[in-house]
mmCIF file with all atom_site columns, C-alpha atoms and ligand atoms in Angstrom:
data_model
loop_
_atom_site.group_PDB
_atom_site.id
_atom_site.type_symbol
_atom_site.label_atom_id
_atom_site.label_alt_id
_atom_site.label_comp_id
_atom_site.label_asym_id
_atom_site.label_entity_id
_atom_site.label_seq_id
_atom_site.pdbx_PDB_ins_code
_atom_site.Cartn_x
_atom_site.Cartn_y
_atom_site.Cartn_z
_atom_site.occupancy
_atom_site.B_iso_or_equiv
_atom_site.pdbx_formal_charge
_atom_site.auth_seq_id
_atom_site.auth_comp_id
_atom_site.auth_asym_id
_atom_site.auth_atom_id
_atom_site.pdbx_PDB_model_num
ATOM   1   C  CA  . UNK A 1 1   ? 1.544   -34.712 -12.170 1.00 60.00 ? 181 UNK A CA  1
ATOM   2   C  CA  . UNK A 1 2   ? 4.343   -34.578 -14.757 1.00 70.00 ? 182 UNK A CA  1
ATOM   3   C  CA  . UNK A 1 3   ? 7.833   -33.621 -13.676 1.00 73.00 ? 183 UNK A CA  1
ATOM   4   C  CA  . UNK A 1 4   ? 7.425   -30.273 -15.387 1.00 87.00 ? 184 UNK A CA  1
ATOM   5   C  CA  . UNK A 1 5   ? 4.126   -29.660 -13.596 1.00 91.00 ? 185 UNK A CA  1
ATOM   6   C  CA  . UNK A 1 6   ? 5.695   -30.460 -10.224 1.00 93.00 ? 186 UNK A CA  1
ATOM   7   C  CA  . UNK A 1 7   ? 8.597   -28.113 -10.991 1.00 95.00 ? 187 UNK A CA  1
ATOM   8   C  CA  . UNK A 1 8   ? 6.238   -25.379 -12.173 1.00 95.00 ? 188 UNK A CA  1
ATOM   9   C  CA  . UNK A 1 9   ? 4.154   -25.772 -9.024  1.00 96.00 ? 189 UNK A CA  1
ATOM   10  C  CA  . UNK A 1 10  ? 7.315   -25.451 -6.976  1.00 96.00 ? 190 UNK A CA  1
ATOM   11  C  CA  . UNK A 1 11  ? 8.260   -22.341 -8.966  1.00 97.00 ? 191 UNK A CA  1
ATOM   12  C  CA  . UNK A 1 12  ? 4.777   -20.873 -8.403  1.00 97.00 ? 192 UNK A CA  1
ATOM   13  C  CA  . UNK A 1 13  ? 4.995   -21.604 -4.674  1.00 97.00 ? 193 UNK A CA  1
ATOM   14  C  CA  . UNK A 1 14  ? 8.350   -19.840 -4.477  1.00 98.00 ? 194 UNK A CA  1
ATOM   15  C  CA  . UNK A 1 15  ? 6.931   -16.834 -6.314  1.00 97.00 ? 195 UNK A CA  1
ATOM   16  C  CA  . UNK A 1 16  ? 4.036   -16.688 -3.878  1.00 97.00 ? 196 UNK A CA  1
ATOM   17  C  CA  . UNK A 1 17  ? 6.346   -16.929 -0.871  1.00 98.00 ? 197 UNK A CA  1
ATOM   18  C  CA  . UNK A 1 18  ? 8.545   -14.182 -2.332  1.00 97.00 ? 198 UNK A CA  1
ATOM   19  C  CA  . UNK A 1 19  ? 5.464   -12.052 -2.843  1.00 97.00 ? 199 UNK A CA  1
ATOM   20  C  CA  . UNK A 1 20  ? 4.443   -12.538 0.815   1.00 97.00 ? 200 UNK A CA  1
ATOM   21  C  CA  . UNK A 1 21  ? 7.950   -11.532 1.998   1.00 97.00 ? 201 UNK A CA  1
ATOM   22  C  CA  . UNK A 1 22  ? 7.986   -8.470  -0.262  1.00 96.00 ? 202 UNK A CA  1
ATOM   23  C  CA  . UNK A 1 23  ? 4.528   -7.478  0.859   1.00 95.00 ? 203 UNK A CA  1
ATOM   24  C  CA  . UNK A 1 24  ? 5.782   -7.505  4.448   1.00 96.00 ? 204 UNK A CA  1
ATOM   25  C  CA  . UNK A 1 25  ? 8.825   -5.462  3.533   1.00 96.00 ? 205 UNK A CA  1
ATOM   26  C  CA  . UNK A 1 26  ? 6.779   -2.917  1.551   1.00 95.00 ? 206 UNK A CA  1
ATOM   27  C  CA  . UNK A 1 27  ? 3.798   -2.996  3.892   1.00 95.00 ? 207 UNK A CA  1
ATOM   28  C  CA  . UNK A 1 28  ? 5.884   -2.012  6.978   1.00 95.00 ? 208 UNK A CA  1
ATOM   29  C  CA  . UNK A 1 29  ? 6.734   1.554   5.909   1.00 96.00 ? 209 UNK A CA  1
ATOM   30  C  CA  . UNK A 1 30  ? 3.172   2.047   4.725   1.00 96.00 ? 210 UNK A CA  1
ATOM   31  C  CA  . UNK A 1 31  ? 1.775   0.969   8.081   1.00 96.00 ? 211 UNK A CA  1
ATOM   32  C  CA  . UNK A 1 32  ? 4.359   3.109   9.912   1.00 97.00 ? 212 UNK A CA  1
ATOM   33  C  CA  . UNK A 1 33  ? 3.299   6.137   7.808   1.00 97.00 ? 213 UNK A CA  1
ATOM   34  C  CA  . UNK A 1 34  ? -0.327  5.464   8.760   1.00 97.00 ? 214 UNK A CA  1
ATOM   35  C  CA  . UNK A 1 35  ? 0.601   5.496   12.441  1.00 97.00 ? 215 UNK A CA  1
ATOM   36  C  CA  . UNK A 1 36  ? 2.678   8.666   12.000  1.00 97.00 ? 216 UNK A CA  1
ATOM   37  C  CA  . UNK A 1 37  ? -0.346  10.269  10.435  1.00 98.00 ? 217 UNK A CA  1
ATOM   38  C  CA  . UNK A 1 38  ? -2.443  9.408   13.510  1.00 97.00 ? 218 UNK A CA  1
ATOM   39  C  CA  . UNK A 1 39  ? 0.254   11.032  15.680  1.00 98.00 ? 219 UNK A CA  1
ATOM   40  C  CA  . UNK A 1 40  ? 0.222   14.196  13.554  1.00 98.00 ? 220 UNK A CA  1
ATOM   41  C  CA  . UNK A 1 41  ? -3.568  14.359  13.704  1.00 98.00 ? 221 UNK A CA  1
ATOM   42  C  CA  . UNK A 1 42  ? -3.512  14.036  17.500  1.00 97.00 ? 222 UNK A CA  1
ATOM   43  C  CA  . UNK A 1 43  ? -0.825  16.717  17.754  1.00 98.00 ? 223 UNK A CA  1
ATOM   44  C  CA  . UNK A 1 44  ? -2.949  19.070  15.670  1.00 98.00 ? 224 UNK A CA  1
ATOM   45  C  CA  . UNK A 1 45  ? -6.035  18.322  17.782  1.00 98.00 ? 225 UNK A CA  1
ATOM   46  C  CA  . UNK A 1 46  ? -4.091  18.982  20.966  1.00 98.00 ? 226 UNK A CA  1
ATOM   47  C  CA  . UNK A 1 47  ? -2.646  22.204  19.624  1.00 98.00 ? 227 UNK A CA  1
ATOM   48  C  CA  . UNK A 1 48  ? -6.106  23.422  18.596  1.00 98.00 ? 228 UNK A CA  1
ATOM   49  C  CA  . UNK A 1 49  ? -7.565  22.485  21.956  1.00 98.00 ? 229 UNK A CA  1
ATOM   50  C  CA  . UNK A 1 50  ? -4.776  24.387  23.775  1.00 98.00 ? 230 UNK A CA  1
ATOM   51  C  CA  . UNK A 1 51  ? -5.326  27.468  21.597  1.00 98.00 ? 231 UNK A CA  1
ATOM   52  C  CA  . UNK A 1 52  ? -9.043  27.303  22.359  1.00 98.00 ? 232 UNK A CA  1
ATOM   53  C  CA  . UNK A 1 53  ? -8.335  27.049  26.108  1.00 98.00 ? 233 UNK A CA  1
ATOM   54  C  CA  . UNK A 1 54  ? -6.037  30.089  25.913  1.00 98.00 ? 234 UNK A CA  1
ATOM   55  C  CA  . UNK A 1 55  ? -8.767  32.033  24.138  1.00 98.00 ? 235 UNK A CA  1
ATOM   56  C  CA  . UNK A 1 56  ? -11.349 30.932  26.721  1.00 97.00 ? 236 UNK A CA  1
ATOM   57  C  CA  . UNK A 1 57  ? -9.130  32.033  29.613  1.00 97.00 ? 237 UNK A CA  1
ATOM   58  C  CA  . UNK A 1 58  ? -8.440  35.362  27.940  1.00 97.00 ? 238 UNK A CA  1
ATOM   59  C  CA  . UNK A 1 59  ? -12.155 35.968  27.466  1.00 97.00 ? 239 UNK A CA  1
ATOM   60  C  CA  . UNK A 1 60  ? -12.892 34.972  31.056  1.00 97.00 ? 240 UNK A CA  1
ATOM   61  C  CA  . UNK A 1 61  ? -10.130 37.304  32.326  1.00 97.00 ? 241 UNK A CA  1
ATOM   62  C  CA  . UNK A 1 62  ? -11.571 40.158  30.290  1.00 97.00 ? 242 UNK A CA  1
ATOM   63  C  CA  . UNK A 1 63  ? -14.979 39.567  31.849  1.00 96.00 ? 243 UNK A CA  1
ATOM   64  C  CA  . UNK A 1 64  ? -13.472 39.549  35.347  1.00 96.00 ? 244 UNK A CA  1
ATOM   65  C  CA  . UNK A 1 65  ? -11.683 42.797  34.579  1.00 97.00 ? 245 UNK A CA  1
ATOM   66  C  CA  . UNK A 1 66  ? -14.952 44.283  33.288  1.00 95.00 ? 246 UNK A CA  1
ATOM   67  C  CA  . UNK A 1 67  ? -16.666 43.147  36.482  1.00 96.00 ? 247 UNK A CA  1
ATOM   68  C  CA  . UNK A 1 68  ? -14.044 44.900  38.611  1.00 96.00 ? 248 UNK A CA  1
ATOM   69  C  CA  . UNK A 1 69  ? -14.273 48.062  36.532  1.00 95.00 ? 249 UNK A CA  1
ATOM   70  C  CA  . UNK A 1 70  ? -18.082 48.056  36.925  1.00 94.00 ? 250 UNK A CA  1
ATOM   71  C  CA  . UNK A 1 71  ? -17.795 47.477  40.681  1.00 96.00 ? 251 UNK A CA  1
ATOM   72  C  CA  . UNK A 1 72  ? -15.449 50.447  40.973  1.00 96.00 ? 252 UNK A CA  1
ATOM   73  C  CA  . UNK A 1 73  ? -17.913 52.482  38.907  1.00 95.00 ? 253 UNK A CA  1
ATOM   74  C  CA  . UNK A 1 74  ? -20.765 51.481  41.256  1.00 95.00 ? 254 UNK A CA  1
ATOM   75  C  CA  . UNK A 1 75  ? -18.624 52.520  44.253  1.00 95.00 ? 255 UNK A CA  1
ATOM   76  C  CA  . UNK A 1 76  ? -17.931 55.901  42.741  1.00 95.00 ? 256 UNK A CA  1
ATOM   77  C  CA  . UNK A 1 77  ? -21.607 56.345  41.839  1.00 94.00 ? 257 UNK A CA  1
ATOM   78  C  CA  . UNK A 1 78  ? -22.542 55.514  45.449  1.00 93.00 ? 258 UNK A CA  1
ATOM   79  C  CA  . UNK A 1 79  ? -20.127 58.207  46.618  1.00 93.00 ? 259 UNK A CA  1
ATOM   80  C  CA  . UNK A 1 80  ? -21.772 60.661  44.256  1.00 92.00 ? 260 UNK A CA  1
ATOM   81  C  CA  . UNK A 1 81  ? -25.193 59.862  45.695  1.00 90.00 ? 261 UNK A CA  1
ATOM   82  C  CA  . UNK A 1 82  ? -24.195 61.687  48.898  1.00 88.00 ? 262 UNK A CA  1
ATOM   83  C  CA  . UNK A 1 83  ? -23.257 64.726  46.889  1.00 89.00 ? 263 UNK A CA  1
ATOM   84  C  CA  . UNK A 1 84  ? -26.408 64.782  44.766  1.00 86.00 ? 264 UNK A CA  1
ATOM   85  C  CA  . UNK A 1 85  ? -27.654 68.338  44.414  1.00 88.00 ? 265 UNK A CA  1
ATOM   86  C  CA  . UNK A 1 86  ? -31.261 67.391  43.634  1.00 93.00 ? 266 UNK A CA  1
ATOM   87  C  CA  . UNK A 1 87  ? -33.765 64.572  43.807  1.00 93.00 ? 267 UNK A CA  1
ATOM   88  C  CA  . UNK A 1 88  ? -33.570 64.318  40.011  1.00 94.00 ? 268 UNK A CA  1
ATOM   89  C  CA  . UNK A 1 89  ? -29.815 63.838  40.117  1.00 93.00 ? 269 UNK A CA  1
ATOM   90  C  CA  . UNK A 1 90  ? -30.225 61.348  42.962  1.00 94.00 ? 270 UNK A CA  1
ATOM   91  C  CA  . UNK A 1 91  ? -32.679 59.298  40.875  1.00 94.00 ? 271 UNK A CA  1
ATOM   92  C  CA  . UNK A 1 92  ? -30.441 59.347  37.811  1.00 94.00 ? 272 UNK A CA  1
ATOM   93  C  CA  . UNK A 1 93  ? -27.485 58.100  39.835  1.00 94.00 ? 273 UNK A CA  1
ATOM   94  C  CA  . UNK A 1 94  ? -29.616 55.429  41.558  1.00 95.00 ? 274 UNK A CA  1
ATOM   95  C  CA  . UNK A 1 95  ? -30.893 54.106  38.238  1.00 96.00 ? 275 UNK A CA  1
ATOM   96  C  CA  . UNK A 1 96  ? -27.322 54.014  36.874  1.00 95.00 ? 276 UNK A CA  1
ATOM   97  C  CA  . UNK A 1 97  ? -26.237 52.001  39.896  1.00 95.00 ? 277 UNK A CA  1
ATOM   98  C  CA  . UNK A 1 98  ? -29.162 49.602  39.313  1.00 96.00 ? 278 UNK A CA  1
ATOM   99  C  CA  . UNK A 1 99  ? -28.299 49.209  35.633  1.00 95.00 ? 279 UNK A CA  1
ATOM   100 C  CA  . UNK A 1 100 ? -24.646 48.504  36.490  1.00 94.00 ? 280 UNK A CA  1
ATOM   101 C  CA  . UNK A 1 101 ? -25.690 45.952  39.106  1.00 95.00 ? 281 UNK A CA  1
ATOM   102 C  CA  . UNK A 1 102 ? -27.807 44.124  36.559  1.00 96.00 ? 282 UNK A CA  1
ATOM   103 C  CA  . UNK A 1 103 ? -24.916 44.196  34.102  1.00 94.00 ? 283 UNK A CA  1
ATOM   104 C  CA  . UNK A 1 104 ? -22.599 42.822  36.767  1.00 95.00 ? 284 UNK A CA  1
ATOM   105 C  CA  . UNK A 1 105 ? -24.975 40.037  37.679  1.00 96.00 ? 285 UNK A CA  1
ATOM   106 C  CA  . UNK A 1 106 ? -25.042 38.978  33.993  1.00 96.00 ? 286 UNK A CA  1
ATOM   107 C  CA  . UNK A 1 107 ? -21.220 39.160  33.932  1.00 95.00 ? 287 UNK A CA  1
ATOM   108 C  CA  . UNK A 1 108 ? -20.951 37.031  37.074  1.00 97.00 ? 288 UNK A CA  1
ATOM   109 C  CA  . UNK A 1 109 ? -23.118 34.340  35.475  1.00 97.00 ? 289 UNK A CA  1
ATOM   110 C  CA  . UNK A 1 110 ? -21.032 34.472  32.338  1.00 96.00 ? 290 UNK A CA  1
ATOM   111 C  CA  . UNK A 1 111 ? -17.805 34.182  34.321  1.00 97.00 ? 291 UNK A CA  1
ATOM   112 C  CA  . UNK A 1 112 ? -19.138 31.144  36.228  1.00 97.00 ? 292 UNK A CA  1
ATOM   113 C  CA  . UNK A 1 113 ? -20.190 29.490  32.965  1.00 97.00 ? 293 UNK A CA  1
ATOM   114 C  CA  . UNK A 1 114 ? -16.815 30.262  31.350  1.00 96.00 ? 294 UNK A CA  1
ATOM   115 C  CA  . UNK A 1 115 ? -15.002 28.723  34.352  1.00 97.00 ? 295 UNK A CA  1
ATOM   116 C  CA  . UNK A 1 116 ? -17.044 25.548  33.839  1.00 97.00 ? 296 UNK A CA  1
ATOM   117 C  CA  . UNK A 1 117 ? -16.180 25.491  30.152  1.00 97.00 ? 297 UNK A CA  1
ATOM   118 C  CA  . UNK A 1 118 ? -12.523 26.072  30.950  1.00 98.00 ? 298 UNK A CA  1
ATOM   119 C  CA  . UNK A 1 119 ? -12.647 23.065  33.284  1.00 98.00 ? 299 UNK A CA  1
ATOM   120 C  CA  . UNK A 1 120 ? -14.217 20.882  30.592  1.00 98.00 ? 300 UNK A CA  1
ATOM   121 C  CA  . UNK A 1 121 ? -11.640 22.062  28.023  1.00 98.00 ? 301 UNK A CA  1
ATOM   122 C  CA  . UNK A 1 122 ? -8.755  21.331  30.413  1.00 98.00 ? 302 UNK A CA  1
ATOM   123 C  CA  . UNK A 1 123 ? -10.063 17.781  30.860  1.00 98.00 ? 303 UNK A CA  1
ATOM   124 C  CA  . UNK A 1 124 ? -10.332 17.394  27.105  1.00 98.00 ? 304 UNK A CA  1
ATOM   125 C  CA  . UNK A 1 125 ? -6.726  18.491  26.752  1.00 98.00 ? 305 UNK A CA  1
ATOM   126 C  CA  . UNK A 1 126 ? -5.688  15.896  29.342  1.00 98.00 ? 306 UNK A CA  1
ATOM   127 C  CA  . UNK A 1 127 ? -7.548  13.199  27.367  1.00 98.00 ? 307 UNK A CA  1
ATOM   128 C  CA  . UNK A 1 128 ? -5.960  14.317  24.079  1.00 97.00 ? 308 UNK A CA  1
ATOM   129 C  CA  . UNK A 1 129 ? -2.539  14.329  25.712  1.00 98.00 ? 309 UNK A CA  1
ATOM   130 C  CA  . UNK A 1 130 ? -3.025  10.710  26.802  1.00 98.00 ? 310 UNK A CA  1
ATOM   131 C  CA  . UNK A 1 131 ? -4.226  9.729   23.335  1.00 97.00 ? 311 UNK A CA  1
ATOM   132 C  CA  . UNK A 1 132 ? -1.205  11.406  21.759  1.00 98.00 ? 312 UNK A CA  1
ATOM   133 C  CA  . UNK A 1 133 ? 1.166   9.653   24.133  1.00 98.00 ? 313 UNK A CA  1
ATOM   134 C  CA  . UNK A 1 134 ? -0.383  6.296   23.383  1.00 98.00 ? 314 UNK A CA  1
ATOM   135 C  CA  . UNK A 1 135 ? -0.320  6.984   19.631  1.00 97.00 ? 315 UNK A CA  1
ATOM   136 C  CA  . UNK A 1 136 ? 3.377   7.943   19.837  1.00 98.00 ? 316 UNK A CA  1
ATOM   137 C  CA  . UNK A 1 137 ? 4.144   4.789   21.841  1.00 98.00 ? 317 UNK A CA  1
ATOM   138 C  CA  . UNK A 1 138 ? 2.193   2.615   19.414  1.00 97.00 ? 318 UNK A CA  1
ATOM   139 C  CA  . UNK A 1 139 ? 4.044   4.095   16.438  1.00 97.00 ? 319 UNK A CA  1
ATOM   140 C  CA  . UNK A 1 140 ? 7.425   3.682   18.126  1.00 97.00 ? 320 UNK A CA  1
ATOM   141 C  CA  . UNK A 1 141 ? 6.693   0.065   19.110  1.00 98.00 ? 321 UNK A CA  1
ATOM   142 C  CA  . UNK A 1 142 ? 5.441   -0.836  15.650  1.00 97.00 ? 322 UNK A CA  1
ATOM   143 C  CA  . UNK A 1 143 ? 8.497   0.770   14.027  1.00 97.00 ? 323 UNK A CA  1
ATOM   144 C  CA  . UNK A 1 144 ? 10.923  -1.087  16.335  1.00 97.00 ? 324 UNK A CA  1
ATOM   145 C  CA  . UNK A 1 145 ? 9.126   -4.388  15.794  1.00 97.00 ? 325 UNK A CA  1
ATOM   146 C  CA  . UNK A 1 146 ? 9.144   -3.907  12.021  1.00 97.00 ? 326 UNK A CA  1
ATOM   147 C  CA  . UNK A 1 147 ? 12.801  -2.910  11.931  1.00 97.00 ? 327 UNK A CA  1
ATOM   148 C  CA  . UNK A 1 148 ? 13.657  -6.044  13.838  1.00 97.00 ? 328 UNK A CA  1
ATOM   149 C  CA  . UNK A 1 149 ? 12.043  -8.188  11.185  1.00 97.00 ? 329 UNK A CA  1
ATOM   150 C  CA  . UNK A 1 150 ? 13.827  -6.488  8.234   1.00 97.00 ? 330 UNK A CA  1
ATOM   151 C  CA  . UNK A 1 151 ? 17.094  -8.486  8.275   1.00 98.00 ? 331 UNK A CA  1
ATOM   152 C  CA  . UNK A 1 152 ? 15.199  -11.808 8.426   1.00 98.00 ? 332 UNK A CA  1
ATOM   153 C  CA  . UNK A 1 153 ? 12.844  -10.741 5.650   1.00 98.00 ? 333 UNK A CA  1
ATOM   154 C  CA  . UNK A 1 154 ? 15.754  -9.545  3.482   1.00 98.00 ? 334 UNK A CA  1
ATOM   155 C  CA  . UNK A 1 155 ? 17.453  -12.947 3.979   1.00 98.00 ? 335 UNK A CA  1
ATOM   156 C  CA  . UNK A 1 156 ? 14.234  -14.746 3.043   1.00 98.00 ? 336 UNK A CA  1
ATOM   157 C  CA  . UNK A 1 157 ? 13.871  -12.519 0.002   1.00 98.00 ? 337 UNK A CA  1
ATOM   158 C  CA  . UNK A 1 158 ? 17.408  -13.266 -1.220  1.00 98.00 ? 338 UNK A CA  1
ATOM   159 C  CA  . UNK A 1 159 ? 17.005  -16.997 -0.591  1.00 98.00 ? 339 UNK A CA  1
ATOM   160 C  CA  . UNK A 1 160 ? 13.696  -17.105 -2.419  1.00 98.00 ? 340 UNK A CA  1
ATOM   161 C  CA  . UNK A 1 161 ? 15.078  -15.102 -5.326  1.00 97.00 ? 341 UNK A CA  1
ATOM   162 C  CA  . UNK A 1 162 ? 17.951  -17.579 -5.627  1.00 98.00 ? 342 UNK A CA  1
ATOM   163 C  CA  . UNK A 1 163 ? 15.600  -20.534 -5.327  1.00 98.00 ? 343 UNK A CA  1
ATOM   164 C  CA  . UNK A 1 164 ? 13.373  -19.049 -8.035  1.00 97.00 ? 344 UNK A CA  1
ATOM   165 C  CA  . UNK A 1 165 ? 16.376  -18.689 -10.339 1.00 96.00 ? 345 UNK A CA  1
ATOM   166 C  CA  . UNK A 1 166 ? 17.162  -22.397 -9.840  1.00 96.00 ? 346 UNK A CA  1
ATOM   167 C  CA  . UNK A 1 167 ? 13.583  -23.467 -10.256 1.00 96.00 ? 347 UNK A CA  1
ATOM   168 C  CA  . UNK A 1 168 ? 13.239  -21.481 -13.489 1.00 95.00 ? 348 UNK A CA  1
ATOM   169 C  CA  . UNK A 1 169 ? 15.586  -24.004 -15.150 1.00 93.00 ? 349 UNK A CA  1
ATOM   170 C  CA  . UNK A 1 170 ? 12.508  -26.191 -15.773 1.00 92.00 ? 350 UNK A CA  1
ATOM   171 C  CA  . UNK A 1 171 ? 11.338  -23.641 -18.327 1.00 93.00 ? 351 UNK A CA  1
ATOM   172 C  CA  . UNK A 1 172 ? 12.862  -24.246 -21.760 1.00 92.00 ? 352 UNK A CA  1
ATOM   173 C  CA  . UNK A 1 173 ? 15.098  -21.433 -23.036 1.00 92.00 ? 353 UNK A CA  1
ATOM   174 C  CA  . UNK A 1 174 ? 12.636  -20.808 -25.889 1.00 93.00 ? 354 UNK A CA  1
ATOM   175 C  CA  . UNK A 1 175 ? 9.878   -19.898 -23.420 1.00 93.00 ? 355 UNK A CA  1
ATOM   176 C  CA  . UNK A 1 176 ? 12.105  -18.048 -20.887 1.00 94.00 ? 356 UNK A CA  1
ATOM   177 C  CA  . UNK A 1 177 ? 11.592  -14.564 -22.298 1.00 94.00 ? 357 UNK A CA  1
ATOM   178 C  CA  . UNK A 1 178 ? 7.826   -15.058 -22.420 1.00 94.00 ? 358 UNK A CA  1
ATOM   179 C  CA  . UNK A 1 179 ? 7.877   -16.262 -18.802 1.00 96.00 ? 359 UNK A CA  1
ATOM   180 C  CA  . UNK A 1 180 ? 10.017  -13.302 -17.683 1.00 95.00 ? 360 UNK A CA  1
ATOM   181 C  CA  . UNK A 1 181 ? 7.504   -10.885 -19.253 1.00 96.00 ? 361 UNK A CA  1
ATOM   182 C  CA  . UNK A 1 182 ? 4.722   -12.619 -17.337 1.00 96.00 ? 362 UNK A CA  1
ATOM   183 C  CA  . UNK A 1 183 ? 6.644   -12.301 -14.076 1.00 96.00 ? 363 UNK A CA  1
ATOM   184 C  CA  . UNK A 1 184 ? 7.284   -8.613  -14.783 1.00 96.00 ? 364 UNK A CA  1
ATOM   185 C  CA  . UNK A 1 185 ? 3.554   -8.079  -15.398 1.00 96.00 ? 365 UNK A CA  1
ATOM   186 C  CA  . UNK A 1 186 ? 1.968   -10.359 -12.812 1.00 96.00 ? 366 UNK A CA  1
ATOM   187 C  CA  . UNK A 1 187 ? 4.666   -11.227 -10.315 1.00 93.00 ? 367 UNK A CA  1
ATOM   188 C  CA  . UNK A 1 188 ? 3.511   -14.121 -8.120  1.00 95.00 ? 368 UNK A CA  1
ATOM   189 C  CA  . UNK A 1 189 ? 0.479   -14.807 -10.307 1.00 96.00 ? 369 UNK A CA  1
ATOM   190 C  CA  . UNK A 1 190 ? 2.549   -15.285 -13.497 1.00 97.00 ? 370 UNK A CA  1
ATOM   191 C  CA  . UNK A 1 191 ? 1.744   -18.990 -13.199 1.00 97.00 ? 371 UNK A CA  1
ATOM   192 C  CA  . UNK A 1 192 ? -1.639  -20.552 -12.785 1.00 97.00 ? 372 UNK A CA  1
ATOM   193 C  CA  . UNK A 1 193 ? -2.662  -24.038 -11.731 1.00 96.00 ? 373 UNK A CA  1
ATOM   194 C  CA  . UNK A 1 194 ? -5.212  -25.882 -13.762 1.00 96.00 ? 374 UNK A CA  1
ATOM   195 C  CA  . UNK A 1 195 ? -8.214  -26.752 -11.650 1.00 95.00 ? 375 UNK A CA  1
ATOM   196 C  CA  . UNK A 1 196 ? -11.022 -28.910 -13.069 1.00 94.00 ? 376 UNK A CA  1
ATOM   197 C  CA  . UNK A 1 197 ? -9.656  -28.310 -16.565 1.00 95.00 ? 377 UNK A CA  1
ATOM   198 C  CA  . UNK A 1 198 ? -9.853  -24.533 -16.186 1.00 96.00 ? 378 UNK A CA  1
ATOM   199 C  CA  . UNK A 1 199 ? -7.228  -21.838 -15.614 1.00 97.00 ? 379 UNK A CA  1
ATOM   200 C  CA  . UNK A 1 200 ? -7.374  -20.988 -11.937 1.00 96.00 ? 380 UNK A CA  1
ATOM   201 C  CA  . UNK A 1 201 ? -6.515  -17.348 -12.688 1.00 96.00 ? 381 UNK A CA  1
ATOM   202 C  CA  . UNK A 1 202 ? -9.258  -16.516 -15.204 1.00 97.00 ? 382 UNK A CA  1
ATOM   203 C  CA  . UNK A 1 203 ? -11.483 -19.651 -15.035 1.00 97.00 ? 383 UNK A CA  1
ATOM   204 C  CA  . UNK A 1 204 ? -11.385 -20.185 -18.801 1.00 96.00 ? 384 UNK A CA  1
ATOM   205 C  CA  . UNK A 1 205 ? -11.863 -23.851 -19.701 1.00 96.00 ? 385 UNK A CA  1
ATOM   206 C  CA  . UNK A 1 206 ? -8.854  -25.342 -21.453 1.00 96.00 ? 386 UNK A CA  1
ATOM   207 C  CA  . UNK A 1 207 ? -9.051  -27.178 -24.782 1.00 95.00 ? 387 UNK A CA  1
ATOM   208 C  CA  . UNK A 1 208 ? -8.685  -30.931 -24.609 1.00 94.00 ? 388 UNK A CA  1
ATOM   209 C  CA  . UNK A 1 209 ? -5.418  -30.932 -26.532 1.00 94.00 ? 389 UNK A CA  1
ATOM   210 C  CA  . UNK A 1 210 ? -3.955  -28.314 -24.128 1.00 94.00 ? 390 UNK A CA  1
ATOM   211 C  CA  . UNK A 1 211 ? -4.708  -30.671 -21.240 1.00 93.00 ? 391 UNK A CA  1
ATOM   212 C  CA  . UNK A 1 212 ? -3.052  -33.545 -23.109 1.00 93.00 ? 392 UNK A CA  1
ATOM   213 C  CA  . UNK A 1 213 ? 0.000   -31.388 -23.824 1.00 93.00 ? 393 UNK A CA  1
ATOM   214 C  CA  . UNK A 1 214 ? 0.216   -30.323 -20.219 1.00 93.00 ? 394 UNK A CA  1
ATOM   215 C  CA  . UNK A 1 215 ? -0.011  -33.962 -19.133 1.00 91.00 ? 395 UNK A CA  1
ATOM   216 C  CA  . UNK A 1 216 ? 3.052   -34.829 -21.190 1.00 90.00 ? 396 UNK A CA  1
ATOM   217 C  CA  . UNK A 1 217 ? 5.006   -31.973 -19.670 1.00 89.00 ? 397 UNK A CA  1
ATOM   218 C  CA  . UNK A 1 218 ? 4.748   -29.313 -22.392 1.00 92.00 ? 398 UNK A CA  1
ATOM   219 C  CA  . UNK A 1 219 ? 4.844   -25.637 -21.518 1.00 94.00 ? 399 UNK A CA  1
ATOM   220 C  CA  . UNK A 1 220 ? 1.491   -24.033 -22.281 1.00 95.00 ? 400 UNK A CA  1
ATOM   221 C  CA  . UNK A 1 221 ? 0.009   -20.630 -21.599 1.00 95.00 ? 401 UNK A CA  1
ATOM   222 C  CA  . UNK A 1 222 ? -3.645  -19.787 -20.935 1.00 96.00 ? 402 UNK A CA  1
ATOM   223 C  CA  . UNK A 1 223 ? -5.137  -18.558 -24.205 1.00 94.00 ? 403 UNK A CA  1
ATOM   224 C  CA  . UNK A 1 224 ? -7.300  -16.114 -22.311 1.00 96.00 ? 404 UNK A CA  1
ATOM   225 C  CA  . UNK A 1 225 ? -5.150  -14.529 -19.570 1.00 95.00 ? 405 UNK A CA  1
ATOM   226 C  CA  . UNK A 1 226 ? -1.733  -15.681 -20.821 1.00 95.00 ? 406 UNK A CA  1
ATOM   227 C  CA  . UNK A 1 227 ? -0.610  -17.311 -17.532 1.00 96.00 ? 407 UNK A CA  1
ATOM   228 C  CA  . UNK A 1 228 ? 1.904   -20.130 -17.586 1.00 96.00 ? 408 UNK A CA  1
ATOM   229 C  CA  . UNK A 1 229 ? -0.195  -23.194 -16.797 1.00 96.00 ? 409 UNK A CA  1
ATOM   230 C  CA  . UNK A 1 230 ? 0.561   -26.328 -14.837 1.00 95.00 ? 410 UNK A CA  1
ATOM   231 C  CA  . UNK A 1 231 ? -1.617  -29.291 -13.872 1.00 90.00 ? 411 UNK A CA  1
ATOM   232 C  CA  . UNK A 1 232 ? -1.726  -30.348 -10.263 1.00 84.00 ? 412 UNK A CA  1
HETATM 233 ZN ZN1 . ZN  B 2 .   ? -6.224  -17.890 -17.642 1.00 87.62 ? 100 ZN  B ZN1 1
#
């Protein structure tokens, strides 16, 4: 490996390390946002489940009230039976009482079923509450852990940026602007190692004279993808 190649490899390594650090710095807020989204989703689920429970209780209460009203009606019909003026009237009242009893029996079944559903819904709410609590805790823990790493990552970033500046001195001034454009476009993959006489970024085979030039420490770019090449 020529001196230039070793220096370029070092520069490439530094760029890759900087990329890793920056990924961590940028990835943290993204991953926090994803966790916050889970929390919001759980909150919405819980709110919807609570609204549904409220509606279920209301409907059950209405049925119970209806049952009581019907029972009162049956009582008053029974009282009327004693005052019936004719057999015909007696039969009409009796059949009304029967019809109301049937209606009440249906209502009773419905009330029992709704109480079961209310129980199931209450359990679901409990489960959702636990899930929400654990999502909130997970989000909080992740946030705290990430925030703790920020100062260290920022230090690493600054150190790597300074080291990259130093390492860039191996690139002749005439090629510096070209190199900077590559970094702006491709960041850590602005440079590419030559592996088995091919560019490791785009796998294009290099011409023999390019290999020779690289061997003597010249700065060469891949003719296909434009990366700054170095031989390892
Ligand atoms: Zn290439």
